[in-house]
Amino acid sequence: MTQRFSKPNNFADQTVSLAHGNGGRFMRELIEQIFVRHLQNDLLDTNADAAFIPLADNLTELVVTTDGFTVEPLEFPGGDIGSLAVHGTVNDLAVSGATPLYLTLNTFIEEGLELKVLERVVQSMALACKACNVKIVAGDTKVLRRGQGGGIYFATTGIGQRISKKRLGLKQIQIGDLIILSGSVGDHGTAVMLAREQFGLSGTLKSDAASVLPITQALQDLDGLRFMRDPTRGGVATIVHEIAQVIKCSVRLYEQTIPVNEQVKVVCDLLGYDPLYMACEGRVLAVIAPEFAAQAVNKLQQLGYFESAIVGRIEEGRAQAFLETELGGERILQELEADSLPRIC
Amino acid sequence: MTQRFSKPNNFADQTVSLAHGNGGRFMRELIEQIFVRHLQNDLLDTNADAAFIPLADNLTELVVTTDGFTVEPLEFPGGDIGSLAVHGTVNDLAVSGATPLYLTLNTFIEEGLELKVLERVVQSMALACKACNVKIVAGDTKVLRRGQGGGIYFATTGIGQRISKKRLGLKQIQIGDLIILSGSVGDHGTAVMLAREQFGLSGTLKSDAASVLPITQALQDLDGLRFMRDPTRGGVATIVHEIAQVIKCSVRLYEQTIPVNEQVKVVCDLLGYDPLYMACEGRVLAVIAPEFAAQAVNKLQQLGYFESAIVGRIEEGRAQAFLETELGGERILQELEADSLPRIC
């Protein structure tokens, strides 16, 4: 890592663009070249959803994660920025094999925001905390001048304790493992986009925003479980691309078995988006040894996640992800680059 | 607490104003009526700088705090938003009697920010982490559309372990205790204001932004230490007002012994600000039993904090804070209300 960033950068007159925030290549480079380059240490792993930090007593291992929330509009079908700020961080702990316990909350409010909107959002946050059994233990509030904020931005940091006996992570993935998805892709991103009404489209689609704790708790004791992640910014395609790069393997997705909501399909077709790159906020992508994959899907379906399915496979080959289409062709899933859809989560 | 907020609020058409962010009355009410009302739990204490959270093993007690940073300009004489985001959160742990260990970092960047500015600020953050011996263990970055952010906003959450054997806090304060200050007041707020160049004033004043760890480490083993806090938003006046309200006592400050930098005095006089309400970012206000106060000041002076002094006293009487002026008069220090100085920290 050190060698990679040993040359000082010359950023000259470069500026930050929206693509630096979309979860794809530019964002990865920004994080590597500026944040990791200066802030790296033995506990910071930008390929993980959460950090595992040992405490002095050597008995307890904390799991820590953090996430910022900037979704626009603040309230959308199926959720709002308040519940999202709880679920997003709870989910990062959940997919890391941890029980979420505590949250801290940062609020940035724009001058002029209606107090009743703020209250609705905080109330929704409280309900989500209760449902996930987490407590907000510390908070801070800043007010931004009109025009310097987008209504509300939240940042939540989550602290949990590890429950999974084995460590999960990208590096546990092996050739031959199967990929399962707990539900349909792209509902959140598409629902938020529709809620903006900027495309002249509307629909009944709801965000999938929810806690994934029931899913991760069902999966985490299965033998053969290697890795879990919630596909948020950059969607499922971004995760499988990362798997391919880190494991140096091919990742094959089966278009035929990937659950996609009909409305998501139609809207994405119309606007030229690919559901595989759209954010989910209540789904889990898991990688599991082949002999346990059917059992995992079964377990999820029994819990009511009826769309859960085996959607792909880890294969030997070039480090790339591709989609086996319904017609039998293959399409490479490139790393996300430009994308004009900011403030989706 | 429950009773106080049992009546549902009707916020009708009220909106958030800049005064809701200044550390004074409106901010306290906003936090109580919206955040605490909905999110309250046994660990959340809005009168404390950090939360003490017990872990399952009952041996370890974590100290957790969080803070948002919106300072404008991003770089100012004596510091920048990067070092501030480390020091601010480190300081909240330090005054709580904890050793800071880990930070998480949320970054909200406005589209169009120059990458070289971002890098300078992150580099400064890295130096501050090194100096304070803390590691950033998790992070998240969001990009905001041009016009929806103020260059950079940071939020940092700090995790530490308690070192002070006794619990420090507002409720430990007793009648007769003395108040000490580790250095001059208002340097940060005034330096940032001057750096904006909006008042046609300039000067050589530097922010006092710094880690207060050397100060709190020197004080925390002194017998008789009751309470420490760093006077940020709302300044020294806001802390003494809070002491008066929580302890139901009078707090007397001595104008004669409060260290105020000459430039701060002049600028505040010109613009009609009171240094006692201006933010510091590297000072500690401590309350200590009278028989140990001189020893505490001595210790700080030996460490190079030459301006540290006994500046006030906790007295029986009405719950209010007042200033004994150099001319022998008395001036009540009201709770901060309107204040048009946002984005100072």
XYZ file of C-alpha atoms in Angstrom:
690
model
C 0.000 0.000 0.000
C 2.772 2.400 0.963
C 4.545 2.006 -2.324
C 1.403 2.633 -4.268
C 1.023 6.073 -2.757
C 4.682 6.896 -2.306
C 4.753 9.465 -5.101
C 3.382 12.791 -3.944
C 0.305 13.738 -5.902
C -0.009 16.901 -7.843
C -3.665 17.736 -7.889
C -2.968 21.034 -9.680
C -6.327 22.540 -10.510
C -8.431 19.381 -10.211
C -11.696 19.741 -8.370
C -14.141 17.347 -6.741
C -16.925 16.181 -9.054
C -20.185 14.379 -8.343
C -18.582 11.181 -9.650
C -16.236 11.315 -6.637
C -19.232 10.400 -4.513
C -20.931 7.605 -6.465
C -19.185 4.568 -5.036
C -17.261 3.861 -8.249
C -13.769 4.362 -9.601
C -13.344 8.096 -8.974
C -14.508 7.728 -5.409
C -12.133 4.831 -4.794
C -9.259 6.869 -6.180
C -10.167 9.930 -4.118
C -10.261 7.840 -0.967
C -7.020 6.040 -1.734
C -5.077 9.066 -2.928
C -6.142 11.505 -0.269
C -7.719 9.852 2.748
C -5.869 6.532 2.927
C -2.590 8.052 1.789
C -2.508 10.363 4.790
C -4.597 8.582 7.389
C -3.674 4.925 6.942
C -3.066 2.756 9.989
C -3.284 -0.918 10.913
C -7.012 -0.795 11.721
C -8.299 1.189 8.734
C -9.501 -1.096 5.931
C -11.312 0.672 3.119
C -12.417 -2.665 1.680
C -14.460 -3.478 4.776
C -17.814 -2.215 6.029
C -16.580 -1.853 9.583
C -13.390 -1.808 11.625
C -12.586 -4.434 14.227
C -10.844 -2.833 17.160
C -9.400 -4.787 20.048
C -9.733 -3.301 23.519
C -7.066 -3.305 26.199
C -8.518 -6.308 28.014
C -8.071 -8.411 24.870
C -11.416 -10.088 25.508
C -13.711 -7.653 23.833
C -13.626 -6.777 20.178
C -15.556 -3.742 19.107
C -16.885 -3.353 15.616
C -17.114 0.257 14.448
C -18.524 1.812 11.288
C -19.710 5.202 10.094
C -21.914 6.524 7.308
C -23.168 9.872 6.020
C -26.685 10.466 4.676
C -27.665 13.139 2.165
C -30.748 11.683 0.460
C -32.997 14.029 -1.492
C -35.947 14.263 -0.994
C -35.717 13.854 2.786
C -38.867 11.717 2.753
C -39.532 9.162 0.027
C -41.884 6.202 -0.465
C -40.746 3.500 1.952
C -38.572 5.622 4.228
C -36.893 8.899 5.049
C -33.443 10.194 5.917
C -34.042 9.481 9.630
C -34.727 5.760 9.388
C -32.120 5.501 6.617
C -29.436 6.964 8.912
C -30.185 4.244 11.459
C -30.597 1.352 9.033
C -27.559 2.276 6.944
C -25.179 2.085 9.864
C -26.918 -0.830 11.571
C -26.663 -2.706 8.259
C -22.924 -2.101 7.949
C -22.455 -3.647 11.385
C -24.879 -6.484 10.597
C -23.087 -7.559 7.414
C -19.811 -7.487 9.352
C -21.164 -10.180 11.682
C -21.764 -7.820 14.607
C -24.649 -6.967 16.900
C -25.262 -3.216 16.698
C -25.432 -1.624 20.148
C -24.820 2.106 20.067
C -25.016 4.961 17.599
C -23.746 8.513 17.619
C -25.603 11.100 15.581
C -24.384 14.204 13.776
C -27.003 16.504 12.328
C -26.352 19.320 9.870
C -29.542 21.345 9.378
C -30.048 24.051 6.792
C -31.483 27.324 8.027
C -35.133 27.512 7.002
C -35.962 23.820 7.422
C -39.450 23.348 8.810
C -39.306 22.069 12.388
C -42.183 19.696 11.718
C -40.153 18.004 8.989
C -37.198 17.692 11.363
C -39.453 16.213 13.995
C -41.004 13.650 11.639
C -37.566 12.539 10.550
C -36.233 12.263 14.119
C -39.365 10.382 15.159
C -38.799 7.928 12.336
C -35.194 7.606 13.489
C -36.405 6.784 16.998
C -38.700 4.052 15.697
C -35.871 2.540 13.671
C -33.566 2.589 16.734
C -36.210 0.809 18.766
C -36.781 -1.823 16.103
C -33.032 -2.460 15.761
C -32.454 -2.333 19.525
C -29.768 0.351 19.342
C -29.336 3.485 21.434
C -28.110 6.878 20.331
C -25.559 7.714 23.025
C -24.101 10.999 21.790
C -25.049 13.670 19.284
C -24.113 17.019 17.837
C -26.122 19.529 15.822
C -24.869 22.242 13.500
C -26.992 24.758 11.598
C -25.890 25.812 8.112
C -26.775 29.094 6.447
C -29.598 28.912 3.904
C -28.104 27.627 0.658
C -25.190 25.830 2.354
C -26.970 22.564 3.145
C -29.567 20.308 1.607
C -32.227 20.438 4.311
C -30.684 17.802 6.562
C -27.488 15.803 6.413
C -26.928 13.104 9.005
C -23.853 11.123 9.929
C -24.159 8.108 12.197
C -21.363 6.067 13.730
C -22.230 2.587 14.929
C -20.568 0.559 17.649
C -21.273 -3.144 17.955
C -19.864 -6.345 19.304
C -18.822 -9.226 17.130
C -21.070 -12.252 17.316
C -19.945 -14.302 14.365
C -17.296 -16.730 15.537
C -15.477 -16.711 12.249
C -14.274 -13.573 10.581
C -16.187 -12.677 7.455
C -14.652 -10.650 4.675
C -13.683 -10.322 1.060
C -10.513 -12.298 1.670
C -12.436 -15.384 2.820
C -14.013 -15.826 -0.626
C -12.937 -18.932 -2.592
C -13.256 -20.128 -6.171
C -16.505 -22.033 -6.597
C -18.406 -20.089 -3.939
C -21.924 -19.002 -4.830
C -23.488 -15.555 -4.535
C -26.917 -15.105 -3.036
C -29.113 -12.032 -2.942
C -31.829 -11.528 -0.309
C -34.216 -9.580 -2.544
C -34.751 -7.436 -5.617
C -32.131 -4.918 -6.711
C -32.363 -1.167 -7.239
C -35.660 -0.447 -5.480
C -34.203 2.241 -3.228
C -32.307 4.164 -5.900
C -35.214 4.028 -8.301
C -37.825 5.020 -5.697
C -35.753 8.024 -4.598
C -35.227 9.058 -8.212
C -38.965 8.867 -8.876
C -39.707 10.816 -5.696
C -37.720 13.750 -7.105
C -40.247 14.050 -9.905
C -37.566 15.527 -12.124
C -38.088 13.010 -14.894
C -41.846 13.403 -15.221
C -42.287 9.822 -14.036
C -44.185 8.531 -11.047
C -45.115 5.166 -9.670
C -46.006 3.093 -6.652
C -42.501 1.771 -6.125
C -41.199 1.801 -2.554
C -37.640 1.919 -1.319
C -36.388 -1.355 0.143
C -34.800 0.620 3.024
C -34.858 -1.585 6.126
C -32.690 -3.240 8.709
C -30.954 -6.331 7.338
C -30.376 -7.751 10.821
C -32.947 -10.562 10.391
C -31.103 -11.621 7.229
C -27.583 -11.491 8.620
C -28.644 -13.200 11.846
C -30.166 -16.025 9.807
C -27.033 -16.437 7.698
C -24.180 -15.850 10.073
C -24.092 -19.252 11.713
C -24.180 -21.151 8.449
C -21.020 -23.077 7.746
C -19.404 -21.900 4.581
C -20.494 -18.262 4.875
C -17.609 -16.104 3.607
C -18.805 -12.566 3.133
C -21.883 -10.350 3.391
C -22.472 -6.811 2.202
C -25.446 -4.518 1.663
C -25.326 -3.164 -1.898
C -25.808 0.600 -1.371
C -24.048 3.254 -3.506
C -22.899 1.657 -6.734
C -25.241 -1.312 -6.266
C -24.612 -5.022 -6.751
C -22.273 -4.411 -9.723
C -19.874 -2.412 -7.563
C -19.620 -5.187 -4.972
C -18.988 -7.950 -7.480
C -16.424 -5.766 -9.222
C -14.657 -5.297 -5.895
C -14.743 -9.054 -5.219
C -13.144 -9.700 -8.624
C -10.397 -7.124 -7.997
C -9.555 -8.197 -4.453
C -9.741 -11.995 -5.024
C -8.306 -11.832 -8.547
C -11.071 -13.992 -9.910
C -14.007 -13.832 -12.297
C -17.440 -13.177 -10.877
C -20.338 -14.441 -12.981
C -23.858 -13.129 -12.332
C -26.928 -14.842 -13.837
C -29.354 -12.239 -15.222
C -32.092 -14.877 -15.181
C -32.095 -15.304 -11.402
C -31.401 -11.742 -10.237
C -34.672 -10.441 -8.798
C -35.622 -7.079 -10.337
C -38.911 -5.358 -9.628
C -40.910 -4.724 -12.822
C -41.172 -0.965 -12.168
C -37.433 -0.739 -11.574
C -36.852 -2.464 -14.907
C -39.163 -0.104 -16.778
C -37.831 3.101 -15.181
C -34.198 2.072 -15.649
C -34.870 1.122 -19.280
C -36.499 4.496 -19.918
C -33.749 6.551 -18.300
C -30.783 4.452 -19.341
C -29.810 3.208 -15.890
C -28.784 -0.347 -15.028
C -30.539 -1.782 -11.925
C -27.323 -3.601 -11.056
C -25.698 -0.230 -10.324
C -28.653 1.213 -8.395
C -28.551 1.482 -4.605
C -30.430 -0.920 -2.342
C -30.821 -0.093 1.354
C -32.291 -3.303 2.728
C -30.691 -6.142 0.791
C -27.775 -8.444 1.486
C -25.406 -9.935 -1.035
C -23.722 -12.960 0.536
C -20.987 -15.257 -0.703
C -21.146 -18.815 0.577
C -19.566 -22.208 -0.110
C -21.615 -24.021 -2.797
C -22.809 -26.853 -0.550
C -24.525 -24.390 1.824
C -26.053 -21.979 -0.687
C -29.396 -23.757 -1.143
C -29.799 -24.022 2.621
C -29.108 -20.294 2.972
C -31.736 -19.365 0.379
C -34.187 -21.736 2.032
C -33.657 -20.127 5.412
C -34.254 -16.659 3.980
C -37.398 -17.735 2.165
C -38.772 -19.226 5.360
C -38.242 -15.824 6.979
C -40.339 -14.212 4.251
C -37.573 -13.090 1.905
C -39.307 -14.857 -0.954
C -37.215 -13.325 -3.726
C -33.890 -14.490 -2.303
C -31.960 -16.526 -4.832
C -28.590 -17.796 -5.960
C -27.508 -15.161 -8.469
C -23.875 -15.849 -9.287
C -20.641 -17.731 -8.839
C -16.959 -17.070 -8.146
C -14.831 -18.540 -10.945
C -11.227 -18.825 -11.914
C -10.207 -16.368 -14.603
C -9.428 -12.731 -15.289
C -10.231 -10.305 -12.473
C -13.542 -9.086 -13.811
C -17.248 -9.326 -13.175
C -19.696 -10.155 -15.927
C -23.360 -10.825 -16.440
C -24.562 -13.971 -18.203
C -27.619 -12.581 -19.986
C -30.945 -14.348 -20.377
C -30.146 -14.803 -24.045
C -26.910 -16.611 -23.197
C -24.537 -13.740 -23.962
C -22.034 -12.164 -21.599
C -21.701 -8.514 -20.618
C -18.782 -7.183 -18.602
C -19.772 -5.179 -15.523
C -17.347 -2.267 -15.587
C -16.481 -0.272 -12.534
C -18.892 2.627 -12.204
C -17.461 5.898 -13.509
C -19.517 8.985 -14.306
C -22.985 8.929 -12.794
C -25.194 11.949 -12.354
C -27.318 10.629 -9.534
C -26.034 12.205 -6.331
C -27.761 12.267 -2.938
C -29.402 8.878 -3.345
C -28.486 7.705 0.185
C -37.463 14.399 31.874
C -40.418 12.474 30.458
C -42.927 14.812 32.004
C -41.178 17.817 30.627
C -41.699 16.610 27.085
C -44.974 14.784 27.522
C -47.013 17.374 25.671
C -46.829 16.868 21.934
C -45.324 19.885 20.238
C -46.998 21.809 17.524
C -44.246 23.303 15.444
C -46.770 24.670 12.951
C -44.802 26.759 10.481
C -41.694 27.296 12.577
C -38.398 26.883 10.799
C -34.812 26.345 11.865
C -32.819 29.558 12.293
C -29.102 30.175 12.667
C -29.678 30.750 16.388
C -30.647 27.071 16.650
C -26.975 26.285 16.078
C -25.150 28.748 18.335
C -24.915 26.750 21.548
C -27.431 28.951 23.375
C -31.073 28.820 24.382
C -32.667 28.084 21.010
C -30.257 25.259 20.387
C -30.888 23.762 23.803
C -34.638 23.918 23.193
C -34.333 22.372 19.727
C -32.286 19.508 21.133
C -34.611 18.940 24.072
C -37.869 19.280 22.160
C -36.967 17.244 19.123
C -33.882 15.097 19.619
C -34.095 14.196 23.308
C -37.874 13.951 23.267
C -37.749 11.177 20.694
C -34.344 9.600 21.177
C -33.860 9.650 24.952
C -32.418 6.593 26.681
C -30.468 5.828 29.835
C -27.080 6.558 28.263
C -27.848 9.805 26.431
C -26.940 12.849 28.536
C -27.108 16.153 26.689
C -25.379 17.916 29.595
C -22.218 15.857 29.122
C -19.417 16.030 26.564
C -19.326 12.272 26.113
C -21.313 9.144 26.906
C -20.020 6.418 29.201
C -21.070 3.040 27.880
C -20.498 -0.194 29.741
C -19.567 -3.261 27.716
C -20.854 -6.761 28.261
C -17.799 -7.892 30.229
C -18.458 -5.176 32.814
C -14.749 -4.489 33.005
C -14.377 -2.002 30.241
C -16.091 1.327 30.064
C -16.013 3.105 26.747
C -16.306 6.843 26.448
C -17.946 8.004 23.225
C -18.500 11.460 21.780
C -19.263 13.033 18.420
C -18.925 16.457 16.839
C -19.643 18.145 13.500
C -17.374 20.750 11.899
C -18.501 23.446 9.480
C -15.937 26.203 9.975
C -15.654 28.898 7.312
C -13.069 29.595 5.952
C -11.733 26.030 5.826
C -8.258 27.296 6.648
C -7.665 30.063 9.179
C -4.687 31.430 11.142
C -3.720 28.763 13.659
C -5.577 25.821 12.145
C -7.987 24.409 9.601
C -11.105 22.260 9.528
C -8.985 19.081 9.397
C -7.022 19.583 12.606
C -10.134 21.092 14.203
C -12.147 17.933 13.483
C -9.531 15.877 15.322
C -8.915 18.275 18.212
C -12.597 19.020 18.778
C -13.490 15.388 19.354
C -10.249 14.501 21.145
C -10.925 17.440 23.473
C -14.445 16.263 24.319
C -12.990 12.914 25.375
C -10.112 14.591 27.225
C -12.357 16.809 29.367
C -14.466 13.742 30.180
C -11.424 12.123 31.797
C -10.791 9.683 28.967
C -7.846 8.706 26.798
C -8.878 9.128 23.143
C -8.105 6.019 21.086
C -10.117 5.860 17.880
C -11.969 8.213 15.565
C -14.426 7.691 12.755
C -14.611 10.302 10.014
C -17.512 11.492 7.877
C -16.725 13.848 5.052
C -19.266 15.865 3.078
C -17.541 17.561 0.149
C -19.104 20.149 -2.131
C -18.718 19.575 -5.843
C -16.083 21.946 -7.184
C -13.778 21.892 -4.145
C -10.142 21.970 -5.184
C -8.477 18.634 -4.515
C -5.345 20.357 -3.260
C -7.382 22.083 -0.549
C -8.911 18.745 0.436
C -5.468 17.210 0.570
C -4.002 19.985 2.731
C -6.866 19.628 5.169
C -6.602 15.819 5.347
C -2.829 16.095 5.783
C -3.365 18.463 8.680
C -5.885 15.984 10.104
C -3.270 13.235 9.880
C -0.709 15.320 11.764
C -3.261 16.087 14.485
C -4.108 12.364 14.800
C -0.441 11.526 15.169
C 0.102 14.211 17.799
C -2.942 13.046 19.782
C -2.118 9.358 19.296
C -5.517 8.474 17.823
C -6.337 6.372 14.768
C -9.122 6.915 12.263
C -10.636 3.435 12.007
C -13.600 4.000 9.689
C -14.759 6.677 7.290
C -17.369 7.656 4.759
C -17.391 10.296 2.040
C -20.350 11.954 0.361
C -20.235 14.525 -2.434
C -22.843 17.303 -2.472
C -23.967 19.180 -5.552
C -22.433 22.649 -5.992
C -24.360 25.046 -3.780
C -25.515 22.321 -1.347
C -22.443 22.293 0.902
C -19.920 24.713 2.290
C -16.738 23.287 0.785
C -16.201 20.595 3.418
C -18.172 19.478 6.445
C -16.643 16.867 8.725
C -18.135 14.812 11.518
C -15.875 12.845 13.824
C -16.884 10.344 16.469
C -14.352 9.572 19.170
C -13.982 6.418 21.224
C -11.827 6.405 24.320
C -11.285 4.606 27.568
C -11.821 6.203 30.928
C -8.660 6.890 32.888
C -9.859 9.169 35.627
C -10.750 7.047 38.638
C -13.491 9.361 39.790
C -16.328 10.432 37.580
C -16.166 14.056 36.553
C -19.253 16.019 35.672
C -21.502 18.976 36.294
C -23.191 17.191 39.165
C -19.943 16.862 41.121
C -19.681 20.645 41.480
C -20.076 22.039 45.026
C -20.625 25.461 46.567
C -17.279 27.140 47.221
C -15.476 25.421 44.328
C -13.253 27.613 42.199
C -13.182 27.956 38.424
C -9.914 27.914 36.542
C -9.232 28.696 32.897
C -6.195 27.341 31.063
C -5.733 30.326 28.749
C -7.217 33.362 27.053
C -10.824 33.346 25.854
C -12.297 33.929 22.404
C -9.153 33.607 20.277
C -10.626 30.954 17.982
C -13.955 32.659 17.305
C -12.319 36.019 16.747
C -9.542 34.654 14.503
C -12.081 32.830 12.301
C -14.240 35.940 12.102
C -11.236 38.029 11.037
C -10.225 35.399 8.479
C -13.564 35.913 6.717
C -12.539 39.484 5.969
C -16.191 40.476 5.917
C -15.756 43.227 8.462
C -12.842 44.988 6.786
C -10.641 44.071 9.747
C -7.464 42.069 9.784
C -4.843 41.171 12.344
C -2.187 38.753 13.469
C -4.461 36.881 15.858
C -4.291 33.088 15.760
C -6.910 30.552 16.748
C -6.159 28.723 19.990
C -7.247 25.450 18.300
C -5.209 22.619 19.825
C -5.462 19.385 21.729
C -6.211 19.971 25.407
C -4.881 16.542 26.387
C -1.763 17.948 28.109
C -4.051 20.132 30.232
C -6.570 17.466 31.184
C -3.834 14.927 31.869
C -2.177 17.388 34.233
C -5.425 18.101 36.060
C -7.213 14.801 36.194
C -5.350 13.258 39.105
C -5.707 16.282 41.336
C -7.894 15.684 44.332
C -10.864 17.963 44.323
C -11.265 18.123 40.539
C -15.019 18.151 39.787
C -15.563 19.072 36.178
C -13.726 20.038 32.996
C -15.047 21.373 29.715
C -13.645 23.040 26.616
C -15.543 26.267 25.949
C -16.426 25.971 22.242
C -19.724 27.249 20.753
C -21.235 29.774 23.139
C -17.918 30.244 24.961
C -17.170 30.456 28.673
C -20.445 32.274 29.411
C -22.502 29.344 28.102
C -20.690 26.850 30.342
C -21.037 28.921 33.503
C -24.688 29.516 32.687
C -25.176 25.762 32.383
C -23.391 25.163 35.695
C -25.706 27.667 37.396
C -28.810 26.023 35.924
C -27.827 22.425 36.684
C -26.385 23.016 40.185
C -28.945 25.711 41.091
C -26.233 28.055 42.290
C -24.674 31.384 41.427
C -21.511 31.438 39.393
C -19.320 34.499 39.828
C -16.622 35.275 37.260
C -13.884 37.851 37.948
C -13.356 40.089 34.914
C -10.000 41.115 36.333
C -8.460 37.648 36.143
C -10.024 36.307 32.929
C -7.254 36.270 30.337
C -8.328 38.055 27.142
C -5.968 38.693 24.275
C -5.655 42.413 23.460
C -6.679 41.906 19.796
C -9.726 39.901 20.850
C -10.733 42.740 23.160
C -10.386 45.371 20.424
C -12.200 43.386 17.722
C -15.044 42.400 20.048
C -15.405 46.007 21.240
C -15.577 47.222 17.647
C -18.131 44.666 16.512
C -20.188 44.450 19.677
C -19.288 40.892 20.631
C -18.440 39.702 24.131
C -15.271 37.538 24.345
C -16.977 35.464 27.044
C -19.412 34.160 24.409
C -16.777 33.549 21.736
C -15.613 30.021 20.939
C -12.261 28.677 22.109
C -10.924 25.424 20.655
C -7.929 24.735 22.861
C -8.863 25.893 26.349
C -10.173 24.101 29.408
C -12.506 25.500 32.028
C -12.176 23.388 35.172
C -14.034 23.456 38.462
C -12.036 22.345 41.477
C -12.290 22.362 45.255
C -10.801 25.634 46.615
C -7.880 24.023 48.449
C -6.530 22.512 45.197
C -7.089 25.430 42.813
C -3.739 27.152 43.308
C -1.928 23.840 42.833
C -3.853 23.263 39.593
C -2.927 26.677 38.198
C 0.674 26.107 39.234
C 0.796 22.794 37.427
C -0.568 24.353 34.241
C 1.864 27.254 34.393
C 4.774 24.842 34.771
C 3.564 23.145 31.591
C 3.718 26.465 29.764
C 0.086 27.555 30.090
C 1.233 30.864 31.531
C -2.140 32.592 31.315
C -3.989 29.985 33.355
C -5.734 31.546 36.314
C -8.485 31.266 38.874
C -11.340 33.162 37.234
C -14.443 32.470 39.275
C -16.276 30.808 42.120
C -19.408 28.734 42.725
C -21.639 30.466 45.277
C -24.935 29.960 46.991
C -27.719 32.034 45.527
C -30.057 32.377 42.548
C -29.332 30.086 39.597
C -27.467 32.602 37.485
C -24.007 33.461 36.270
C -22.600 36.952 36.581
C -19.419 38.850 35.952
C -17.812 40.953 38.666
C -16.402 43.799 36.559
C -13.041 45.441 37.048
C -14.841 48.516 38.327
C -16.575 46.477 41.034
C -19.977 46.252 39.344
C -21.876 43.098 38.456
C -23.230 42.057 35.071
C -25.514 39.062 34.570
C -24.344 36.613 31.891
C -27.569 35.745 30.102
C -27.989 32.583 28.111
C -26.972 33.209 24.518
C -29.943 33.863 22.231
C -29.671 35.416 18.767
C -26.173 35.375 17.340
C -25.331 35.875 13.723
C -22.004 34.084 13.724
C -22.582 30.624 12.253
C -19.910 28.185 11.038
C -17.345 29.190 13.627
C -16.390 25.599 14.480
